[in-house]
CSV table of C-alpha atoms in Angstrom, one decimal:
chain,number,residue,atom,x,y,z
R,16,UNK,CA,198.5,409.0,68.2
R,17,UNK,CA,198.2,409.5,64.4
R,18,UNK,CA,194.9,410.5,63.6
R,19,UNK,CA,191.8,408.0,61.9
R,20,UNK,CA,192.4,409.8,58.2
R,21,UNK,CA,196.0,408.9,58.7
R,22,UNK,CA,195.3,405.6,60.0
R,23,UNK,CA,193.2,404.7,57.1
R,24,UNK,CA,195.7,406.7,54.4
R,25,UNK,CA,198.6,404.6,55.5
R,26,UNK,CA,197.1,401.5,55.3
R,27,UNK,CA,196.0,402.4,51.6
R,28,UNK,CA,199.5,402.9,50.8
R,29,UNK,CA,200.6,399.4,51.8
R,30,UNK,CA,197.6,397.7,50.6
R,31,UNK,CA,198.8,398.8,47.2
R,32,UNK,CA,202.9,398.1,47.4
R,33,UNK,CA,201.7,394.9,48.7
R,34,UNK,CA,199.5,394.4,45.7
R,35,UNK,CA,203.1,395.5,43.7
R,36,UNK,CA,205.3,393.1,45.3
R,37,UNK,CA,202.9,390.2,44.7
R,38,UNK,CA,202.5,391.0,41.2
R,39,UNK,CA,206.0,391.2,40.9
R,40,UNK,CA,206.4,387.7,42.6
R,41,UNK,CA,204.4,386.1,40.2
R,42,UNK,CA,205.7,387.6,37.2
R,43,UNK,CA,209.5,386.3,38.8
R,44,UNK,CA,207.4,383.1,39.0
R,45,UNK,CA,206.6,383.0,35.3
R,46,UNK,CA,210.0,384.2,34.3
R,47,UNK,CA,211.8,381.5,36.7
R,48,UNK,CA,210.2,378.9,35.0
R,49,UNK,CA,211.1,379.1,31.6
R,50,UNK,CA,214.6,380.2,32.8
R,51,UNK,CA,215.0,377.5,34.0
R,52,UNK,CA,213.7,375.5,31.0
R,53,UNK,CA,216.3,377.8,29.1
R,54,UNK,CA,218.9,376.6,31.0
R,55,UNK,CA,217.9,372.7,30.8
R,56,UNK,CA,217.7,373.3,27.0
R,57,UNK,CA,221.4,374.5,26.7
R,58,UNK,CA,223.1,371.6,29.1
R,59,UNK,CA,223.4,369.0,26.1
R,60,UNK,CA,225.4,371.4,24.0
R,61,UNK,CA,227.6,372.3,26.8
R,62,UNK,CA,228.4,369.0,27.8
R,63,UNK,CA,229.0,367.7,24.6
R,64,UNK,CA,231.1,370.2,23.9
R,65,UNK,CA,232.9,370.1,27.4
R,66,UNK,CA,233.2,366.1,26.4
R,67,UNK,CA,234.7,366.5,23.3
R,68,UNK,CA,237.1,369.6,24.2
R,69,UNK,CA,238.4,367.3,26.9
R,70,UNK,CA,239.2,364.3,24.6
R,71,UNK,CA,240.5,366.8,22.1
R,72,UNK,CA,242.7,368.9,25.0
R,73,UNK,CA,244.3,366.3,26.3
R,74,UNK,CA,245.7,364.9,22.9
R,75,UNK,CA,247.1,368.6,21.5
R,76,UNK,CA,249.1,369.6,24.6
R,77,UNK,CA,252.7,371.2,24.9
R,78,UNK,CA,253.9,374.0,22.2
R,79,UNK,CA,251.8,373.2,19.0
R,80,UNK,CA,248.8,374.0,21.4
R,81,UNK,CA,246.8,376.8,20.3
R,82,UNK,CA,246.8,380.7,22.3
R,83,UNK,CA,243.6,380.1,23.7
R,84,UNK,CA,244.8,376.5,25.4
R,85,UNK,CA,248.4,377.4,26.6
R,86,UNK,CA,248.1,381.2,27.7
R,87,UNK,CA,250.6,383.9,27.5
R,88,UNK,CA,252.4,382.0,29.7
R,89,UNK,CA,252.4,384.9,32.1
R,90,UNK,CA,249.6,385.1,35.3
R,91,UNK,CA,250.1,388.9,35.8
R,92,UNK,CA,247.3,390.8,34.8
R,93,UNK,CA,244.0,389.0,35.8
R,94,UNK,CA,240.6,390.1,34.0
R,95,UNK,CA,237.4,389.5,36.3
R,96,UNK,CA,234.2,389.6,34.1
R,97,UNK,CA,231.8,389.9,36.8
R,98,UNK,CA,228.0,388.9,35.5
R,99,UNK,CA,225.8,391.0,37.5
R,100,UNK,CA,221.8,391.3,37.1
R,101,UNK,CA,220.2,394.3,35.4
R,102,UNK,CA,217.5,394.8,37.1
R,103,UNK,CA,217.5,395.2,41.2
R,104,UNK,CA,214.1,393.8,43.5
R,105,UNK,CA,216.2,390.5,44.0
R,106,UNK,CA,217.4,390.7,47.4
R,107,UNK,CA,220.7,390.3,48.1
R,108,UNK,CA,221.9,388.9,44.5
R,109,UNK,CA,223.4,391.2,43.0
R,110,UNK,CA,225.2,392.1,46.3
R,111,UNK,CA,226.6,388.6,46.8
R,112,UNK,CA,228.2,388.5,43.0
R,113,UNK,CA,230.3,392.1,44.3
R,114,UNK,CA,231.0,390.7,47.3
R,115,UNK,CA,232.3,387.4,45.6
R,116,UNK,CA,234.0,389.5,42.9
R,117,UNK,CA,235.8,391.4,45.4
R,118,UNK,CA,237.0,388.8,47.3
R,119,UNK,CA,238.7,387.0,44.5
R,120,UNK,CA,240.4,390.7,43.6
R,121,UNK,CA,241.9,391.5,47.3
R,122,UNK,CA,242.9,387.5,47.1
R,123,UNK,CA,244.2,388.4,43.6
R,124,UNK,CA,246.1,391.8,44.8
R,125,UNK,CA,247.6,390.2,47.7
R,126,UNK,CA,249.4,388.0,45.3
R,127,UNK,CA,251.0,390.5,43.7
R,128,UNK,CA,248.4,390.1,40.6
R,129,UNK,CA,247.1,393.3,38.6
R,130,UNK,CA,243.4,393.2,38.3
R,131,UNK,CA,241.1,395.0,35.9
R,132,UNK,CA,237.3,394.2,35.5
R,133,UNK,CA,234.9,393.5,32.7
R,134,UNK,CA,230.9,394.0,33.6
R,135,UNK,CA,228.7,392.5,32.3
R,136,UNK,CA,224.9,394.1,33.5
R,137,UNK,CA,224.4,397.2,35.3
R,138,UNK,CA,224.0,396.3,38.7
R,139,UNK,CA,227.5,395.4,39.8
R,140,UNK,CA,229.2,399.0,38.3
R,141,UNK,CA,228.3,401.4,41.7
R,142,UNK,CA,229.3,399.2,44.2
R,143,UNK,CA,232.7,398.0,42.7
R,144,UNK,CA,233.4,401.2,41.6
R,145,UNK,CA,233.3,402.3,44.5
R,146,UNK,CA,236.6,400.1,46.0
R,147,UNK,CA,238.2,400.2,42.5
R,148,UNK,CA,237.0,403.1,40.4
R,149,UNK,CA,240.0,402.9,38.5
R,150,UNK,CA,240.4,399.3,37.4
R,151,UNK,CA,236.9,398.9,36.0
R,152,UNK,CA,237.3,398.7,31.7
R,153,UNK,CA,235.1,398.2,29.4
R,154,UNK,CA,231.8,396.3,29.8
R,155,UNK,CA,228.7,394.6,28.5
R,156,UNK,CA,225.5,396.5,28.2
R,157,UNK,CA,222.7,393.3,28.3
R,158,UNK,CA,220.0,395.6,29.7
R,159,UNK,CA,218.5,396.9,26.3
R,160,UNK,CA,218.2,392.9,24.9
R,161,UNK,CA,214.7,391.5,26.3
R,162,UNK,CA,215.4,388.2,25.8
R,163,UNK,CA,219.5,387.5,26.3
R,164,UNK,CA,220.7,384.5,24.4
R,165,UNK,CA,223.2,383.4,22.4
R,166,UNK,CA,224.1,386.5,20.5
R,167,UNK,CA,224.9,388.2,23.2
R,168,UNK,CA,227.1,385.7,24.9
R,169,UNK,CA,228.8,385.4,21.6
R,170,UNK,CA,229.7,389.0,21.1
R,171,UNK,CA,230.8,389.4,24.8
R,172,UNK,CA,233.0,385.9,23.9
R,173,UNK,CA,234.6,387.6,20.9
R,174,UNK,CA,235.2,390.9,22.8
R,175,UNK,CA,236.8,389.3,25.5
R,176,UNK,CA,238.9,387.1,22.5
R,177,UNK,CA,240.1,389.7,20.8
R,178,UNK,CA,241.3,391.5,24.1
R,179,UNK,CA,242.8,388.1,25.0
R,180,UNK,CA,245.2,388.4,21.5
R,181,UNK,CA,245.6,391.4,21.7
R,182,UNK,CA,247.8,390.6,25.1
R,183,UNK,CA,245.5,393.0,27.1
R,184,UNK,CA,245.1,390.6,30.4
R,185,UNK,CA,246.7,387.1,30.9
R,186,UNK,CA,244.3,385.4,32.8
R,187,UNK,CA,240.6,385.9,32.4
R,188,UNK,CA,238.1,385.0,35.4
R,189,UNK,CA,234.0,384.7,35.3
R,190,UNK,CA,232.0,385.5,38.5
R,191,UNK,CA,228.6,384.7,37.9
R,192,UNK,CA,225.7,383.5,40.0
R,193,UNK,CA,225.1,379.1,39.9
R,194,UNK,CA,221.0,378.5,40.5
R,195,UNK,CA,220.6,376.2,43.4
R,196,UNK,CA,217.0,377.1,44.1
R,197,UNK,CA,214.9,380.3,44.6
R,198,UNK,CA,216.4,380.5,47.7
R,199,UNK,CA,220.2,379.8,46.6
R,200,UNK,CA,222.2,381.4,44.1
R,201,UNK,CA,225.8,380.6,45.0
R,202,UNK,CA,228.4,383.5,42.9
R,203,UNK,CA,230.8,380.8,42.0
R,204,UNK,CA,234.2,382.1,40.0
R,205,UNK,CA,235.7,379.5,36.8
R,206,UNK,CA,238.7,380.3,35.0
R,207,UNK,CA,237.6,380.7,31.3
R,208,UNK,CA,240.7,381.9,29.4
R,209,UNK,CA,243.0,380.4,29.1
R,210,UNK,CA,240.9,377.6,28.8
R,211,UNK,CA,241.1,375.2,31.4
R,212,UNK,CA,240.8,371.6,29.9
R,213,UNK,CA,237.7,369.8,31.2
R,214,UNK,CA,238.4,367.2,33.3
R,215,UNK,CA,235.8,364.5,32.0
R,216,UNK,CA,237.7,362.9,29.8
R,217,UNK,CA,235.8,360.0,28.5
R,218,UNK,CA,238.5,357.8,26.3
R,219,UNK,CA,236.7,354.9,25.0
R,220,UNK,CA,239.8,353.7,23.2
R,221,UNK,CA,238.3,353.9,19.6
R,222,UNK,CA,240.8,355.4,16.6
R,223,UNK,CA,238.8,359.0,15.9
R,224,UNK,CA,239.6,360.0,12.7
R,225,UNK,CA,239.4,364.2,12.3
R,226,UNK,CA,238.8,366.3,9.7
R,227,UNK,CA,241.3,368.9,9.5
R,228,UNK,CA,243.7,367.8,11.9
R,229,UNK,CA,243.0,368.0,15.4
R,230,UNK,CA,245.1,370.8,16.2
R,231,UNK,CA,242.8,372.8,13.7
R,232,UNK,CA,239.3,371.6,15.3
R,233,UNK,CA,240.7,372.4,19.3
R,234,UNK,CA,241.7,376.2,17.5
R,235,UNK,CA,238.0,376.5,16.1
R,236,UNK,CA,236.4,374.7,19.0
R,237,UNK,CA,237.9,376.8,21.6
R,238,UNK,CA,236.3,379.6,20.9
R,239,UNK,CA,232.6,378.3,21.0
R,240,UNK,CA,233.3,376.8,23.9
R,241,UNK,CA,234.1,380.2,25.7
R,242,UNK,CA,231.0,381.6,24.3
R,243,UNK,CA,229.5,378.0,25.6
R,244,UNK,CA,230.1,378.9,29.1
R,245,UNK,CA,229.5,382.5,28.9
R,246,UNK,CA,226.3,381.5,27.3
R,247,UNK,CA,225.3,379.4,30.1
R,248,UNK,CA,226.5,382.5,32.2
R,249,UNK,CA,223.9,384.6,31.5
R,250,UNK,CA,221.5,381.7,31.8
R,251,UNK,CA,222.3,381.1,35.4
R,252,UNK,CA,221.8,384.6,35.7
R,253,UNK,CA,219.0,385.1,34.0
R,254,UNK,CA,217.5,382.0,36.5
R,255,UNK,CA,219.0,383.7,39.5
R,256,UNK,CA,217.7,386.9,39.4
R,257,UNK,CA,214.1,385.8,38.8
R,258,UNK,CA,214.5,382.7,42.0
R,259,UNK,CA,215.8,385.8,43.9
R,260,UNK,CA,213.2,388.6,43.1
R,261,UNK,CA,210.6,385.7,43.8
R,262,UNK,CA,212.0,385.3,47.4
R,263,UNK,CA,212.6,388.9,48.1
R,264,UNK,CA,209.5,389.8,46.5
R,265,UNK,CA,207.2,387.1,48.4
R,266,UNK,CA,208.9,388.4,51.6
R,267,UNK,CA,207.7,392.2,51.0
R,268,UNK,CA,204.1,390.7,50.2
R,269,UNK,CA,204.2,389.0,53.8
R,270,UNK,CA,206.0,392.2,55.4
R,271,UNK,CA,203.6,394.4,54.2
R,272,UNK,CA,200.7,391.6,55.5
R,273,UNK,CA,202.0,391.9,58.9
R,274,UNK,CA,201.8,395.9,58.6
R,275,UNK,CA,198.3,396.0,57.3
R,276,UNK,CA,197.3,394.0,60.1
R,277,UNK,CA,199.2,395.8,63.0
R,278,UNK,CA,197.3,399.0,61.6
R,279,UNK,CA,194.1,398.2,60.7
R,280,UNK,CA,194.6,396.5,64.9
R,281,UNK,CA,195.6,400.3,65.7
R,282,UNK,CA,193.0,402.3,63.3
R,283,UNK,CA,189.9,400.1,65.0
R,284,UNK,CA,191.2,401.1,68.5
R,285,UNK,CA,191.6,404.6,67.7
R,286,UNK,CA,188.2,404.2,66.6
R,287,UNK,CA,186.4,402.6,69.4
R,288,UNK,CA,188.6,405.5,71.5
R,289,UNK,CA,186.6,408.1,69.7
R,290,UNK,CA,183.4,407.1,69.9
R,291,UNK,CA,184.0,406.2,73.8
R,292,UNK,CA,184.6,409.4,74.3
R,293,UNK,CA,181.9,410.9,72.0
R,294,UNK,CA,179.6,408.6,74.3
R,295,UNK,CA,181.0,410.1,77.8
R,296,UNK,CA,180.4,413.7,76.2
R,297,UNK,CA,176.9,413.2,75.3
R,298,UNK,CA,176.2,411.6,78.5
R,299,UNK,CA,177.6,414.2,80.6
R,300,UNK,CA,175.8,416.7,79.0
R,301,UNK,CA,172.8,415.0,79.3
R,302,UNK,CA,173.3,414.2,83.1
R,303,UNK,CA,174.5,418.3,83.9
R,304,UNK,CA,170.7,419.3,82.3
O,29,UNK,CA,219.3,349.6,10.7
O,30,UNK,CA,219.0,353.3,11.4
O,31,UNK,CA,221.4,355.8,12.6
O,32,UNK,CA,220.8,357.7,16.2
O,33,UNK,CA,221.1,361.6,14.7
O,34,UNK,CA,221.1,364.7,17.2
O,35,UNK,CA,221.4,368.3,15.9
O,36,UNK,CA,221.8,370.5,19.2
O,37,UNK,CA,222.1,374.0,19.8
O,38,UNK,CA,223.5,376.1,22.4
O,39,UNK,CA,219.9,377.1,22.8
O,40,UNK,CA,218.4,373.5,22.3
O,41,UNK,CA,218.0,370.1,21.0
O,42,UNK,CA,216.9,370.8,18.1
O,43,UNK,CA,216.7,366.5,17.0
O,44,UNK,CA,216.9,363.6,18.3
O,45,UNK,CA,216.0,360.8,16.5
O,46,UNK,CA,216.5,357.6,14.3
O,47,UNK,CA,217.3,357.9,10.3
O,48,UNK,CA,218.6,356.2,7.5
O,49,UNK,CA,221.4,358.3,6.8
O,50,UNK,CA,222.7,362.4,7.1
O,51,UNK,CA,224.3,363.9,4.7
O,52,UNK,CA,226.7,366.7,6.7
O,53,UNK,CA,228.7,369.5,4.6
O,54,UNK,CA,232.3,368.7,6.6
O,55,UNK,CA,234.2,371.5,5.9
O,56,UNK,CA,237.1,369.6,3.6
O,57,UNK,CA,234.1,368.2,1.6
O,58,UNK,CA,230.2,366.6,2.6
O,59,UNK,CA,230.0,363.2,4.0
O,60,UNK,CA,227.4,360.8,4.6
O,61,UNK,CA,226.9,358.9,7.7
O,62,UNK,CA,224.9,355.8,7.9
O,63,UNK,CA,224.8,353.5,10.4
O,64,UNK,CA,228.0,351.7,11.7
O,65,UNK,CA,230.5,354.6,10.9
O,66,UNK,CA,233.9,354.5,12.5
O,67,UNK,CA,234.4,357.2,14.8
O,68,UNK,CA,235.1,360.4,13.2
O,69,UNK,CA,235.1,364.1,13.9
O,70,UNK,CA,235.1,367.2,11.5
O,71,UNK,CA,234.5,370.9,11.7
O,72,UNK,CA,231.4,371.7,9.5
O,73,UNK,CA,230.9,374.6,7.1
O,74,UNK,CA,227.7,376.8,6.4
O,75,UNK,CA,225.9,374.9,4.9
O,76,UNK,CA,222.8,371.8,4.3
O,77,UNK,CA,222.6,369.2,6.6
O,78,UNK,CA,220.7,366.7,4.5
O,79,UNK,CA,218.3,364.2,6.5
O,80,UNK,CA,217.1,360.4,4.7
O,81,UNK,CA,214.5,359.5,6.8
O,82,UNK,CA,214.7,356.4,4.6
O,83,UNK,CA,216.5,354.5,1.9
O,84,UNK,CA,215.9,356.6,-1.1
O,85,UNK,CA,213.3,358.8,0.7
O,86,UNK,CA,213.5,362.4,-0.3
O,87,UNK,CA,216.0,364.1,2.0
O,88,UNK,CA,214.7,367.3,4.4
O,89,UNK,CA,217.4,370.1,4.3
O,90,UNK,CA,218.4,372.0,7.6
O,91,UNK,CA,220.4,375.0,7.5
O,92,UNK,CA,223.3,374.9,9.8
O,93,UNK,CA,226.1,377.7,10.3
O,94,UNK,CA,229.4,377.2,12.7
O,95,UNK,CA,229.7,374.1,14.0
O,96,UNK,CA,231.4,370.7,14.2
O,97,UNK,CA,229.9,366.6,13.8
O,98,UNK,CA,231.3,364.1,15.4
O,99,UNK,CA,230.6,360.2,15.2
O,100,UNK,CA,230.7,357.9,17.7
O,101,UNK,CA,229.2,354.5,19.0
O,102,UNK,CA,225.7,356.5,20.2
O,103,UNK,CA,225.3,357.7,16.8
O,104,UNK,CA,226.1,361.3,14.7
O,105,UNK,CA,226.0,364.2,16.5
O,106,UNK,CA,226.0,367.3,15.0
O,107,UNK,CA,227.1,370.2,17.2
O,108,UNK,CA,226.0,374.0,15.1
O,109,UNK,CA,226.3,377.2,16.6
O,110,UNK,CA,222.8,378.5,14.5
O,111,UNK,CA,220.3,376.4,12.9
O,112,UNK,CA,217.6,377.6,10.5
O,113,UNK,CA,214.7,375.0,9.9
């Protein structure tokens, strides 16, 4: 039996990770709610833009479409960009986007498909270099930007362009985590380049007139669209990883309740034990006299 | 008669309200909207997106960079990429 000092040491320690993990929690609290506004705040843009690319898509199709639209017309060398978290106390987050991301590349291998990956945040490097040390290129480094917005989704868009024209991959993948609540973040993967065209096409009927021609807008649209859905990318994951540090981290708070409890139970016995004993002592000494 | 206008951001709507007319700097040249426009759509350039509140009011200026406008029966909508007030 561990000793009272011992006792009363180790419950000191927990009493202050506890106080850790539920400051944590309530800082992931904060941070959860104005991801989440962030992420309300971006959905018109996005699905104006997803609107008008479809109208626009649909019209400019066959061989005057633009790179971006059409494809190399190859599907052997897929690109992954796998959005992982920068920070770890989230659970099982960042472990579910690997696990996602590795699926789709065994599914993607077994067809005969090269794969390479593009990583965006630190947390997903280790474990998928792990399985495929040598297929993991270039990446994004988000974890010196406080705040990341729009800039960065933009430069990570025009990397991953460029690379694109340059005929370094054919098809382009995004695994990123979808907010469902603080207890859900689903890793969902979405084809980004070549761009698939949205399926909400909304044709009210009216003659649009466009300024250039509408081959020219799609060319200049396409590219803010990709930095449109990387954009709301890094929102999603900026929302998961605080819904998912606020679970984990109010589960360590309650874990390290329960553990407090079961030894401060243990430390008060050990306690009543010693002064039992103390008790018998003096009383036997003072029967023997 | 007044014209629905939004200006949105991939960050945010930035407006959302009802004006006399918007001036928008189309990249082949500016046009004006007012309301009633046929439906239209044009890339923008860097440039002034001029805002009449009313007929002949003094017009307030908002930055835009990257974007495109497009006009429909809900009104303009002005899609930019960055947006300086």
């Amino acid at each position: 039996m561990a000793s009272l000092k011992e006792l009363k040491d180790r419950i000191k320690s927990v009493k202050s990770t506890q106080k850790i993990t539920k400051a944590k929690q309530m800082v992931a609290a904060a941070k959860l709610r104005k991801a989440q506004a962030a992420a309300e705040a971006a959905r018109p843009y996005a699905e104006r833009l997803a609107g008008v690319m479809g109208s626009l898509a649909s019209k400019v199709s066959g061989s005057d479409a633009p790179l971006l639209l059409s494809g190399t017309g190859k599907t052997d060398r897929h690109l992954l960009v796998v959005v992982n978290t920068d920070k770890g106390l989230c659970g099982g987050l960042n472990a579910n986007i690997v696990k996602e991301a590795k699926r789709q590349a065994k599914a993607l291998e077994a067809a005969g498909k090269k794969v390479t990956f593009y990583l965006v945040g630190k947390k997903g490097r280790a474990p998928l270099k792990r399985d495929y040390a040598s297929q993991i290129g270039d990446g994004f480094d988000t974890s010196e930007v406080r705040n990341v917005g729009f800039p960065e989704a933009e430069a990570i868009a025009d990397d991953l362009v460029a690379r694109f024209e340059k005929g370094e991959f054919d098809v382009a993948h995004l695994v990123y985590p979808v907010f469902k609540s603080a207890l859900a973040q689903d890793p969902t993967t979405v084809q980004i380049l070549p761009v698939p065209v949205p399926e909400t096409v909304t044709d009210t009927g009216a003659v649009v007139e466009y300024e250039p021609s509408e081959e020219e807008i799609l060319e200049e649209l396409l590219p803010r669209y990709i930095k449109t859905q990387l954009f709301g990318a890094l929102l999603e994951r900026e929302a998961s990883e605080q819904g998912a540090s606020m679970t984990a981290m109010d589960n360590a708070t309650r874990n390290a309740g329960e553990l407090i409890d079961k030894l401060t139970v243990q430390y008060n016995r050990s306690r009543q034990a010693a002064i039992t004993t103390e008790l018998v002592e003096i009383i036997a000494g003072a029967e023997a006299l | 008669m007044a014209l629905h206008f939004e200006l949105v951001t991939p960050e945010k709507l930035v407006r959302s309200e009802e004006v006399h007319m918007v001036v928008v700097p189309g990249s082949e040249g500016e046009f004006g909207v007012l309301e009633g426009h046929a439906p239209f759509m044009s890339t923008i350039a860097d440039g002034t997106v001029q805002v009449f509140k009313t007929a002949g009011a003094q017009p307030e200026s908002i930055m835009v960079r990257g974007g495109f406008a497009e006009v429909g029966d809900k009104g303009l909508t002005v899609l930019a990429e960055h947006v300086d007030d």
